[in-house]
XYZ file of C-alpha atoms in Angstrom:
657
model
C 18.711 -2.306 190.884
C 14.983 -3.118 190.429
C 13.384 -6.533 190.765
C 11.676 -6.171 187.402
C 15.078 -6.021 185.688
C 16.298 -9.333 187.140
C 12.876 -10.958 187.494
C 13.790 -14.209 185.666
C 16.800 -14.655 187.995
C 14.832 -13.889 191.158
C 12.179 -16.416 190.159
C 14.859 -19.166 190.325
C 15.064 -18.679 194.099
C 18.888 -18.988 194.128
C 18.887 -17.227 197.486
C 16.314 -15.534 199.662
C 15.743 -13.618 202.859
C 13.011 -15.577 204.641
C 12.492 -12.978 207.356
C 13.968 -15.251 210.020
C 16.631 -13.982 212.484
C 19.373 -15.608 214.481
C 19.818 -15.243 218.208
C 21.691 -11.974 217.662
C 18.740 -10.599 215.603
C 20.834 -10.883 212.488
C 19.087 -11.613 209.218
C 19.154 -15.135 207.798
C 20.185 -15.532 204.159
C 19.341 -18.926 202.697
C 20.975 -20.531 199.609
C 18.869 -23.656 199.055
C 19.570 -24.725 195.456
C 22.172 -27.004 193.963
C 24.640 -24.274 193.130
C 26.872 -26.232 190.831
C 24.116 -26.059 188.212
C 23.693 -22.348 188.609
C 25.646 -19.549 187.057
C 27.797 -17.775 189.579
C 26.899 -14.485 187.919
C 23.200 -15.021 188.571
C 23.931 -15.936 192.194
C 26.072 -12.849 192.559
C 23.323 -10.645 191.088
C 20.752 -12.234 193.386
C 22.936 -11.686 196.472
C 23.658 -8.103 195.481
C 19.951 -7.400 195.152
C 19.000 -9.108 198.417
C 21.762 -7.413 200.400
C 20.682 -4.014 199.076
C 17.219 -4.362 200.615
C 17.914 -4.222 204.423
C 18.699 -0.956 206.098
C 22.145 -0.064 207.377
C 20.963 -0.727 210.912
C 19.914 -4.259 209.979
C 23.158 -4.851 208.141
C 25.113 -3.781 211.221
C 23.658 -6.726 213.163
C 25.200 -9.066 210.620
C 23.868 -11.974 208.559
C 23.600 -15.701 209.067
C 23.970 -17.526 205.769
C 22.565 -21.028 205.543
C 24.064 -23.047 202.696
C 22.856 -26.582 202.161
C 26.174 -28.423 201.968
C 24.353 -31.551 200.943
C 23.488 -29.954 197.619
C 26.350 -27.516 197.056
C 29.994 -28.093 196.329
C 32.621 -26.577 198.568
C 34.073 -24.415 195.895
C 30.735 -22.645 195.674
C 30.575 -22.383 199.455
C 34.055 -20.903 199.460
C 32.893 -18.306 197.007
C 30.161 -17.368 199.403
C 32.636 -17.333 202.280
C 34.732 -14.875 200.366
C 31.713 -12.640 200.100
C 30.451 -13.034 203.656
C 31.770 -14.097 206.985
C 30.034 -17.381 207.877
C 30.179 -20.192 210.431
C 30.015 -23.722 209.127
C 27.870 -26.066 211.215
C 25.998 -29.267 210.590
C 22.266 -29.266 210.082
C 21.464 -30.690 213.525
C 23.394 -27.848 215.210
C 21.542 -24.975 213.548
C 19.297 -24.511 216.564
C 22.341 -23.355 218.591
C 22.279 -20.194 216.545
C 18.731 -20.023 215.252
C 15.428 -20.790 216.920
C 13.224 -23.366 215.087
C 10.541 -20.756 214.598
C 13.062 -18.698 212.591
C 13.963 -21.567 210.280
C 12.021 -22.544 207.178
C 10.544 -25.983 206.728
C 13.521 -27.054 204.547
C 15.706 -26.959 207.677
C 13.171 -28.426 210.078
C 11.701 -25.109 211.195
C 8.178 -23.737 211.303
C 8.668 -20.397 209.582
C 6.431 -20.022 206.525
C 7.952 -18.423 203.452
C 6.347 -17.964 200.012
C 9.004 -16.797 197.567
C 6.596 -15.847 194.748
C 4.389 -13.900 197.137
C 7.434 -11.986 198.387
C 8.601 -11.341 194.828
C 5.185 -10.056 193.710
C 5.065 -7.638 196.616
C 8.548 -6.378 195.822
C 7.472 -5.727 192.242
C 4.382 -3.835 193.373
C 6.380 -1.828 195.929
C 9.083 -0.872 193.459
C 6.518 0.038 190.775
C 4.557 2.174 193.223
C 7.732 3.876 194.445
C 8.822 4.644 190.914
C 5.431 5.882 189.703
C 4.648 7.911 192.828
C 8.065 9.602 192.781
C 7.670 10.523 189.118
C 4.084 11.648 189.694
C 5.113 13.848 192.629
C 7.620 15.639 190.425
C 5.011 16.192 187.689
C 2.359 17.416 190.116
C 4.818 19.772 191.811
C 5.754 21.218 188.421
C 2.087 21.655 187.448
C 1.062 23.131 190.789
C 3.982 25.544 190.908
C 3.296 26.652 187.329
C -0.284 27.577 188.249
C 0.992 30.360 190.535
C 2.391 32.437 187.617
C 0.884 35.549 186.040
C -2.490 36.131 184.430
C -1.312 35.260 180.945
C -0.236 31.836 182.141
C -3.582 31.372 183.929
C -5.500 32.173 180.774
C -3.516 29.692 178.699
C -5.736 26.784 177.688
C -4.960 23.337 179.031
C -2.944 21.127 176.664
C -1.608 17.586 176.897
C 1.572 18.718 178.701
C -0.566 19.997 181.491
C -1.784 16.451 182.345
C 0.228 13.939 184.441
C 1.727 10.965 182.652
C -0.103 8.515 184.937
C -3.492 8.569 186.596
C -3.079 9.864 190.188
C -6.172 7.969 191.301
C -4.739 4.666 190.099
C -1.398 5.331 191.804
C -3.119 6.221 195.082
C -5.282 3.109 194.881
C -2.194 0.942 194.264
C -0.454 2.511 197.235
C -3.386 1.964 199.588
C -3.744 -1.654 198.510
C -0.010 -2.225 199.002
C -0.039 -0.601 202.436
C -3.038 -2.670 203.492
C -1.313 -5.870 202.359
C 1.889 -4.986 204.215
C 0.021 -4.182 207.420
C -1.894 -7.460 207.342
C 1.356 -9.515 207.423
C 2.732 -8.140 210.664
C 2.021 -11.245 212.765
C 1.982 -14.946 212.040
C 0.224 -17.327 214.439
C 1.792 -20.608 215.587
C 0.999 -23.325 218.113
C 3.458 -21.948 220.574
C 1.959 -18.471 220.533
C 2.478 -15.424 218.330
C 5.915 -15.145 216.722
C 7.330 -12.079 214.992
C 7.649 -12.856 211.314
C 7.586 -9.768 209.091
C 10.524 -9.346 206.817
C 12.660 -6.286 207.296
C 12.040 -5.106 203.767
C 8.310 -5.126 204.488
C 8.792 -3.203 207.730
C 10.890 -0.661 205.886
C 8.391 -0.438 203.017
C 5.461 0.562 205.222
C 6.739 4.001 206.289
C 8.017 4.649 202.783
C 4.616 3.869 201.301
C 2.823 5.956 203.934
C 5.119 8.903 203.317
C 4.653 8.694 199.572
C 0.880 8.429 199.989
C 0.794 11.509 202.183
C 2.837 13.495 199.684
C 0.722 12.272 196.795
C -2.514 13.224 198.524
C -1.235 16.700 199.254
C 0.017 17.349 195.736
C -3.019 15.699 194.149
C -5.373 17.891 196.185
C -3.537 20.991 194.965
C -3.599 19.607 191.437
C -7.363 19.070 191.587
C -7.881 22.646 192.714
C -5.688 23.916 189.856
C -7.678 21.833 187.385
C -10.924 23.042 188.866
C -9.928 26.670 188.514
C -8.724 26.186 184.956
C -11.888 24.225 184.070
C -14.124 26.863 185.625
C -12.503 29.659 183.636
C -12.764 27.688 180.413
C -16.348 26.697 181.226
C -17.303 30.298 181.877
C -16.004 31.356 178.477
C -17.885 28.512 176.783
C -21.060 29.382 178.672
C -20.874 33.015 177.587
C -20.499 31.962 173.960
C -23.363 29.433 174.109
C -25.684 31.830 175.910
C -25.306 34.384 173.158
C -25.920 31.721 170.525
C -29.183 30.699 172.206
C -30.353 34.286 172.734
C -29.513 35.375 169.168
C -31.376 32.416 167.612
C -34.478 32.714 169.791
C -34.783 36.467 169.243
C -33.990 36.113 165.540
C -35.074 33.099 163.452
C -37.183 31.622 166.276
C -39.305 34.744 166.713
C -39.652 35.160 162.946
C -41.112 31.666 162.654
C -43.828 32.506 165.168
C -44.671 35.809 163.454
C -45.790 33.964 160.316
C -48.214 31.615 162.154
C -51.628 33.115 163.009
C -54.431 31.090 161.430
C -56.458 28.322 163.082
C -57.736 26.537 159.949
C -61.302 26.004 158.767
C -61.415 22.216 159.218
C -59.773 19.356 161.061
C -57.361 18.722 158.225
C -56.343 22.389 158.040
C -55.867 22.569 161.816
C -53.810 19.375 161.766
C -51.589 20.815 159.036
C -51.019 23.963 161.102
C -50.355 21.860 164.169
C -47.815 19.756 162.275
C -46.069 22.932 161.118
C -46.039 24.180 164.716
C -44.555 20.880 165.895
C -41.710 21.379 163.425
C -41.126 24.840 164.883
C -41.251 23.389 168.404
C -38.770 20.709 167.400
C -36.278 23.361 166.313
C -36.852 25.291 169.514
C -36.461 22.122 171.604
C -32.857 21.778 170.490
C -32.101 25.269 171.761
C -34.140 24.723 174.930
C -32.030 21.634 175.613
C -28.933 23.834 175.335
C -30.614 26.279 177.721
C -31.238 23.556 180.318
C -27.645 22.410 180.099
C -26.338 25.957 180.359
C -28.596 26.707 183.305
C -27.274 23.668 185.151
C -23.709 24.678 184.423
C -24.324 28.231 185.619
C -26.019 26.931 188.785
C -23.018 24.713 189.473
C -20.634 27.666 189.066
C -22.800 29.811 191.309
C -22.720 27.146 193.992
C -18.925 27.217 193.829
C -19.152 30.659 195.428
C -16.431 32.565 193.538
C -17.349 36.182 194.124
C -15.453 37.476 191.120
C -17.751 35.541 188.745
C -21.076 35.769 190.605
C -22.304 39.026 189.056
C -21.467 37.989 185.508
C -22.970 34.531 185.962
C -26.216 35.844 187.415
C -26.559 38.356 184.587
C -26.046 35.612 181.995
C -28.523 33.346 183.780
C -31.173 36.066 183.992
C -30.793 37.058 180.340
C -30.979 33.466 179.173
C -33.987 32.626 181.353
C -35.938 35.712 180.269
C -35.521 34.995 176.572
C -36.211 31.257 176.867
C -39.268 31.631 179.092
C -40.735 34.301 176.839
C -40.255 32.150 173.748
C -41.562 29.031 175.519
C -44.673 30.919 176.614
C -45.332 31.999 173.047
C -44.907 28.445 171.784
C -47.222 27.121 174.465
C -49.829 29.771 173.692
C -49.718 28.923 169.990
C -49.907 25.204 170.741
C -52.895 25.688 173.047
C -54.624 27.813 170.432
C -54.114 25.185 167.719
C -55.206 22.425 170.075
C -58.363 24.344 170.939
C -59.037 24.924 167.211
C -58.520 21.224 166.487
C -60.894 20.252 169.286
C -63.478 22.780 168.033
C -63.355 21.444 164.473
C -63.387 17.868 165.739
C -66.521 18.505 167.816
C -68.096 20.350 164.879
C -67.387 17.442 162.556
C -68.766 14.893 165.027
C -71.881 17.031 165.526
C -72.344 17.387 161.772
C -72.122 13.617 161.353
C -74.634 13.119 164.156
C -77.059 15.580 162.535
C -76.633 13.858 159.166
C -77.333 10.487 160.752
C -80.390 11.790 162.600
C -81.727 13.482 159.462
C -81.199 10.334 157.424
C -83.054 8.325 160.048
C -85.952 10.791 160.006
C -86.183 10.825 156.215
C -86.658 7.062 155.996
C -90.225 5.834 156.530
C -90.391 3.439 159.448
C -91.967 0.009 159.167
C -91.257 -1.691 162.484
C -92.361 -5.267 163.030
C -93.716 -4.907 166.549
C -94.121 -2.600 169.496
C -90.726 -3.521 170.911
C -89.066 -2.429 167.662
C -90.953 0.856 167.784
C -89.894 1.421 171.376
C -86.305 0.658 170.419
C -86.482 3.027 167.443
C -88.078 5.730 169.573
C -85.403 5.262 172.235
C -82.711 5.509 169.563
C -84.222 8.764 168.292
C -84.255 10.221 171.791
C -80.662 9.141 172.383
C -79.520 10.655 169.097
C -81.329 13.897 169.856
C -79.806 13.995 173.334
C -76.390 13.301 171.842
C -76.923 16.186 169.408
C -77.852 18.483 172.309
C -74.708 17.506 174.187
C -72.644 17.908 171.040
C -73.990 21.389 170.370
C -73.369 22.364 173.987
C -69.823 21.057 173.736
C -69.338 22.957 170.455
C -70.430 26.196 172.117
C -68.050 25.650 175.016
C -65.141 24.859 172.691
C -66.023 27.811 170.482
C -66.187 30.258 173.372
C -62.871 28.998 174.738
C -61.297 29.423 171.311
C -62.727 32.939 170.960
C -61.279 33.871 174.348
C -57.844 32.682 173.303
C -58.046 34.534 169.996
C -58.869 37.752 171.828
C -55.615 37.384 173.781
C -53.551 36.636 170.685
C -52.511 40.243 170.125
C -50.600 40.358 173.422
C -47.485 38.816 171.818
C -47.860 39.936 168.201
C -44.355 41.550 168.027
C -45.961 44.719 166.715
C -47.800 42.974 163.871
C -51.440 43.965 163.258
C -53.492 40.756 163.492
C -56.947 42.375 163.406
C -57.822 40.965 159.979
C -56.635 37.442 160.830
C -58.501 37.489 164.122
C -61.738 38.720 162.479
C -61.613 35.917 159.923
C -61.112 33.368 162.675
C -63.937 34.804 164.795
C -66.375 34.932 161.855
C -65.574 31.318 160.972
C -66.173 30.081 164.531
C -69.457 31.963 164.937
C -70.674 30.838 161.503
C -70.052 27.180 162.332
C -71.965 27.436 165.615
C -74.947 29.221 163.997
C -75.148 26.675 161.182
C -75.160 23.786 163.654
C -77.906 25.477 165.677
C -80.181 25.784 162.617
C -79.607 22.197 161.572
C -80.392 20.995 165.072
C -83.657 22.982 165.156
C -84.820 21.400 161.879
C -84.057 17.950 163.217
C -85.937 18.646 166.446
C -89.098 19.598 164.492
C -88.882 16.396 162.477
C -88.283 14.365 165.620
C -91.492 15.739 167.169
C -93.508 14.595 164.150
C -91.820 11.216 164.107
C -92.319 10.794 167.853
C -96.106 11.314 167.505
C -96.299 8.788 164.690
C -94.194 6.295 166.607
C -96.399 6.620 169.690
C -99.475 5.942 167.575
C -97.760 2.903 166.135
C -96.941 1.771 169.644
C -100.637 2.024 170.484
C -101.520 0.160 167.279
C -99.180 -2.707 168.026
C -100.314 -2.751 171.621
C -103.950 -3.083 170.522
C -103.017 -5.807 168.061
C -101.003 -7.670 170.670
C -103.774 -7.348 173.260
C -106.362 -8.498 170.709
C -104.235 -11.532 169.924
C -103.911 -12.109 173.643
C -107.722 -11.957 173.989
C -107.987 -14.681 171.353
C -105.473 -16.750 173.296
C -107.383 -16.230 176.531
C -110.649 -17.203 174.842
C -108.969 -20.301 173.423
C -107.731 -21.176 176.890
C -111.265 -20.740 178.292
C -112.595 -23.038 175.565
C -109.932 -25.593 176.315
C -110.701 -25.394 180.037
C -114.439 -25.801 179.283
C -113.815 -28.980 177.311
C -111.264 -30.569 179.635
C -112.293 -29.566 183.147
C -116.028 -28.667 183.045
C -117.250 -32.276 182.797
C -118.909 -33.099 186.105
C -122.733 -33.219 186.201
C -123.135 -33.339 189.954
C -124.179 -36.089 192.307
C -127.544 -34.491 193.112
C -129.770 -31.665 191.972
C -128.306 -29.161 194.403
C -124.719 -29.731 193.269
C -125.785 -29.646 189.631
C -127.476 -26.260 190.139
C -124.277 -24.932 191.702
C -122.309 -26.172 188.680
C -124.820 -24.514 186.375
C -124.441 -21.191 188.183
C -120.619 -21.402 188.014
C -120.874 -22.150 184.331
C -122.930 -19.025 183.707
C -120.268 -16.932 185.461
C -117.623 -18.685 183.380
C -119.559 -17.739 180.256
C -119.698 -14.110 181.460
C -115.887 -14.064 181.697
C -115.609 -15.421 178.179
C -118.135 -12.844 176.935
C -116.063 -10.021 178.505
C -112.923 -11.402 176.880
C -114.612 -11.527 173.500
C -115.990 -7.999 173.845
C -112.516 -6.724 174.900
C -110.947 -8.276 171.818
C -113.591 -6.728 169.564
C -113.002 -3.275 171.041
C -109.242 -3.605 170.531
C -109.710 -4.596 166.910
C -111.980 -1.608 166.341
C -109.263 0.641 167.853
C -106.682 -0.793 165.441
C -108.917 0.176 162.518
C -109.063 3.786 163.732
C -105.257 3.938 164.284
C -104.574 2.446 160.869
C -106.732 5.097 159.258
C -104.753 7.782 161.116
C -101.400 6.225 160.170
C -102.552 5.368 156.646
C -101.459 1.798 156.977
C -103.085 -1.621 156.923
C -103.737 -3.442 160.181
C -102.260 -6.853 160.479
C -105.237 -7.875 162.620
C -107.867 -7.325 159.930
C -107.074 -10.506 158.069
C -106.034 -12.785 160.913
C -107.004 -11.846 164.451
C -110.646 -10.948 163.814
C -111.524 -14.247 162.045
C -109.713 -16.171 164.759
C -111.594 -14.286 167.456
C -114.968 -14.944 165.801
C -114.125 -18.578 165.171
C -113.039 -19.263 168.744
C -116.058 -17.393 170.102
C -118.419 -19.461 167.911
C -116.792 -22.663 169.132
C -117.060 -21.461 172.704
C -120.765 -20.583 172.427
C -121.605 -23.973 170.902
C -119.642 -25.778 173.574
C -121.194 -23.630 176.299
C -124.704 -24.322 174.999
C -124.022 -28.049 175.040
C -122.691 -27.741 178.571
C -125.845 -25.850 179.633
C -128.093 -28.467 178.009
C -126.328 -31.262 179.842
C -126.456 -29.472 183.187
C -130.150 -28.542 182.770
C -130.976 -32.137 181.796
C -129.017 -33.363 184.788
C -130.906 -30.974 187.081
C -134.230 -32.291 185.772
C -133.116 -35.892 186.112
C -131.749 -35.496 189.656
C -134.763 -33.482 190.841
C -137.320 -36.029 189.538
C -135.334 -39.001 190.782
C -134.803 -37.505 194.209
C -138.516 -36.669 194.512
C -139.623 -40.259 193.756
C -136.930 -41.820 195.914
C -137.652 -39.554 198.871
C -141.456 -40.008 198.820
C -142.473 -43.436 200.252
C -146.282 -43.839 200.162
C -147.849 -46.879 201.878
C -150.200 -47.545 199.033
C -149.254 -47.506 195.401
C -152.436 -45.586 194.748
C -150.491 -42.534 195.860
C -148.996 -42.542 192.422
C -151.746 -41.797 190.023
C -149.615 -42.066 187.003
C -146.795 -44.503 186.481
C -145.712 -42.335 183.577
C -143.440 -40.346 185.927
C -141.123 -43.322 186.166
C -141.024 -43.653 182.419
C -140.313 -39.944 182.061
C -137.383 -40.163 184.498
C -135.976 -43.119 182.640
C -136.346 -41.248 179.343
C -134.527 -38.203 180.733
C -131.729 -40.412 182.076
C -131.328 -42.172 178.747
C -131.287 -38.817 176.950
C -128.575 -37.590 179.309
C -126.552 -40.743 178.752
C -126.863 -40.273 175.009
C -125.609 -36.645 175.272
C -122.517 -37.782 177.103
C -121.466 -39.810 174.088
C -122.203 -37.140 171.491
C -119.389 -34.650 170.546
C -119.777 -30.938 169.965
C -119.757 -30.273 166.250
C -118.288 -26.930 165.080
C -119.166 -25.043 161.889
C -115.965 -26.126 160.201
C -116.974 -29.787 160.713
C -114.520 -30.518 163.521
C -115.667 -32.329 166.654
C -114.675 -32.041 170.319
C -115.625 -34.225 173.291
C -115.961 -33.127 176.895
C -113.220 -34.618 178.995
C -111.666 -38.016 178.470
C -113.580 -41.303 177.859
C -112.892 -42.381 181.428
C -114.379 -39.121 182.752
C -117.532 -39.626 180.681
C -117.778 -43.279 181.740
C -117.613 -42.265 185.391
C -120.381 -39.675 184.966
C -122.531 -42.162 183.018
C -122.049 -44.839 185.657
C -123.345 -42.503 188.353
C -126.478 -41.749 186.295
C -127.082 -45.470 185.643
C -126.867 -46.242 189.350
C -129.510 -43.630 190.111
C -131.650 -44.966 187.262
C -131.423 -48.462 188.803
C -132.699 -47.091 192.101
C -135.608 -45.484 190.327
C -136.363 -48.725 188.461
C -136.253 -50.710 191.695
C -138.664 -48.247 193.267
C -140.990 -48.671 190.319
C -141.038 -52.463 190.721
C -141.757 -52.201 194.421
C -144.827 -50.118 193.696
C -146.117 -52.556 191.098
C -145.734 -55.620 193.377
C -146.393 -54.439 196.877
C -145.458 -56.668 199.752
C -144.915 -56.336 203.413
C -141.743 -54.616 204.101
C -139.221 -56.648 206.030
C -135.923 -55.688 207.494
C -134.209 -57.616 204.728
C -136.130 -55.764 202.052
């Protein structure tokens, strides 16, 4: 009887073996439920099942049946008595026969019992026992059948050859069950460690271990049988697939490559050939993938070390590798050739576009706005020419590399004469390189002419810019003359020094003016050479002449003022320094009048602006500067006037006077 058959009855816990033992080591059978509500048939089935679990040795030690008389009627107890020999005692006298640690909590003991846990383990144990026993029979039948003749060995594996259950799952279930049974061997308590495993669990452990050992042995043999069968089947499949790969590569695959020889005459043509080659490669890739898989399978079989298959496997592997590597090399060579042709045509196209751009730039007449634009344009020309040089060098390198590859193309021509195709390809490559060389030479000649013209234009703009700068410098000198050259000196000596500095200042301005004139004359010569009109002819030259005229007028006024100041200071200082005792020393009083006239003339000049040809006026310095200079002259004129009065009315000099 199996627990799964009477599972609903066992779940009712009508009776159970808790694992406890009496003082004689007899098993304790407990009937805890109110039996008058229970079918006697179910109780009988439960007892039959429980009593079938212990071994004969355990049964020989007898049973102690605990029936809760408080819940059961005596007629039920009598039924049990008829089945088993029992001793009726009250609840408080149970310890005479049974230790408290062997009694469950329902009877005041400390023994732990989980009925559902016990039932689940019984179900697992019985299922494992049933499955493992059946599996052992199947594996033994399979393993014994593998020892028959050659015809039986060569028979392909069918569904009957496989076990009805997964051996791995059964082994895993057995190991888990054994581990669970071994973990329940001891149960701790406050009084120490008490023995608590149930007899059915103790009996199950060796049964499970024995079944596991048998299963492992038979399963190991079964795996070897399967391995041998699988290897033989795999070898046959490998032989078939190897021949499929070899036949396709040496047949349709090689024919595809025989029809592809050209390199194209442009990028588009090369790309079309490359796309066609990629389609061929895609078809080959499928067979190469089969080759990789087959090679791995053969390597795995070789590692197995079966001598009877080694020679055949190595021969298959060598044949397959030779064909695949030869075809792969041809595909790679063709791909490299097409890639080199594509790169050659790409460089040729880029170079052609660069030459077209450079030629277009040279054919357009330049009209730059300034020297910086010319320098930028000239730099751009040089960069484009350098780029063309690099492009032509790169084209030659790509062309030579492509020619070298074409010369090696006949090495795998499968007997086909490719002389004509190769000659067409070679002539095309050499023609492209020669054409690019001629176009580059024409552009270089035009660049030389343009470079000379651009350099002259750079000189022209430089002269114009420097001439304009000379005008600016002259304007700055004029501005400095009007705003800072305003002092007339405190005495004749200082005024002479200022006059000398002014002459040097005028020399600088004269040099600046002459430099500007020379630059403008140079622009006229360059414009005649370039056949263009100078921008300076209508603007810079009039400005230069105008500023120079203003400067000369201002400078002349400055000289007149300084010379007048020198005369005034010299005369005044002479009169003031000479102190004759008699006024007769001065024969003519007109000297005083002359000094006063010069001083008044100088004061009048300080208030008069410089008038330019265009009618504009400019004053020296600010009004405060002029007032300061005039005040100094007036003070000296007062001293002269005082001296004059002293001479007209002589008197004895006193310390106060």
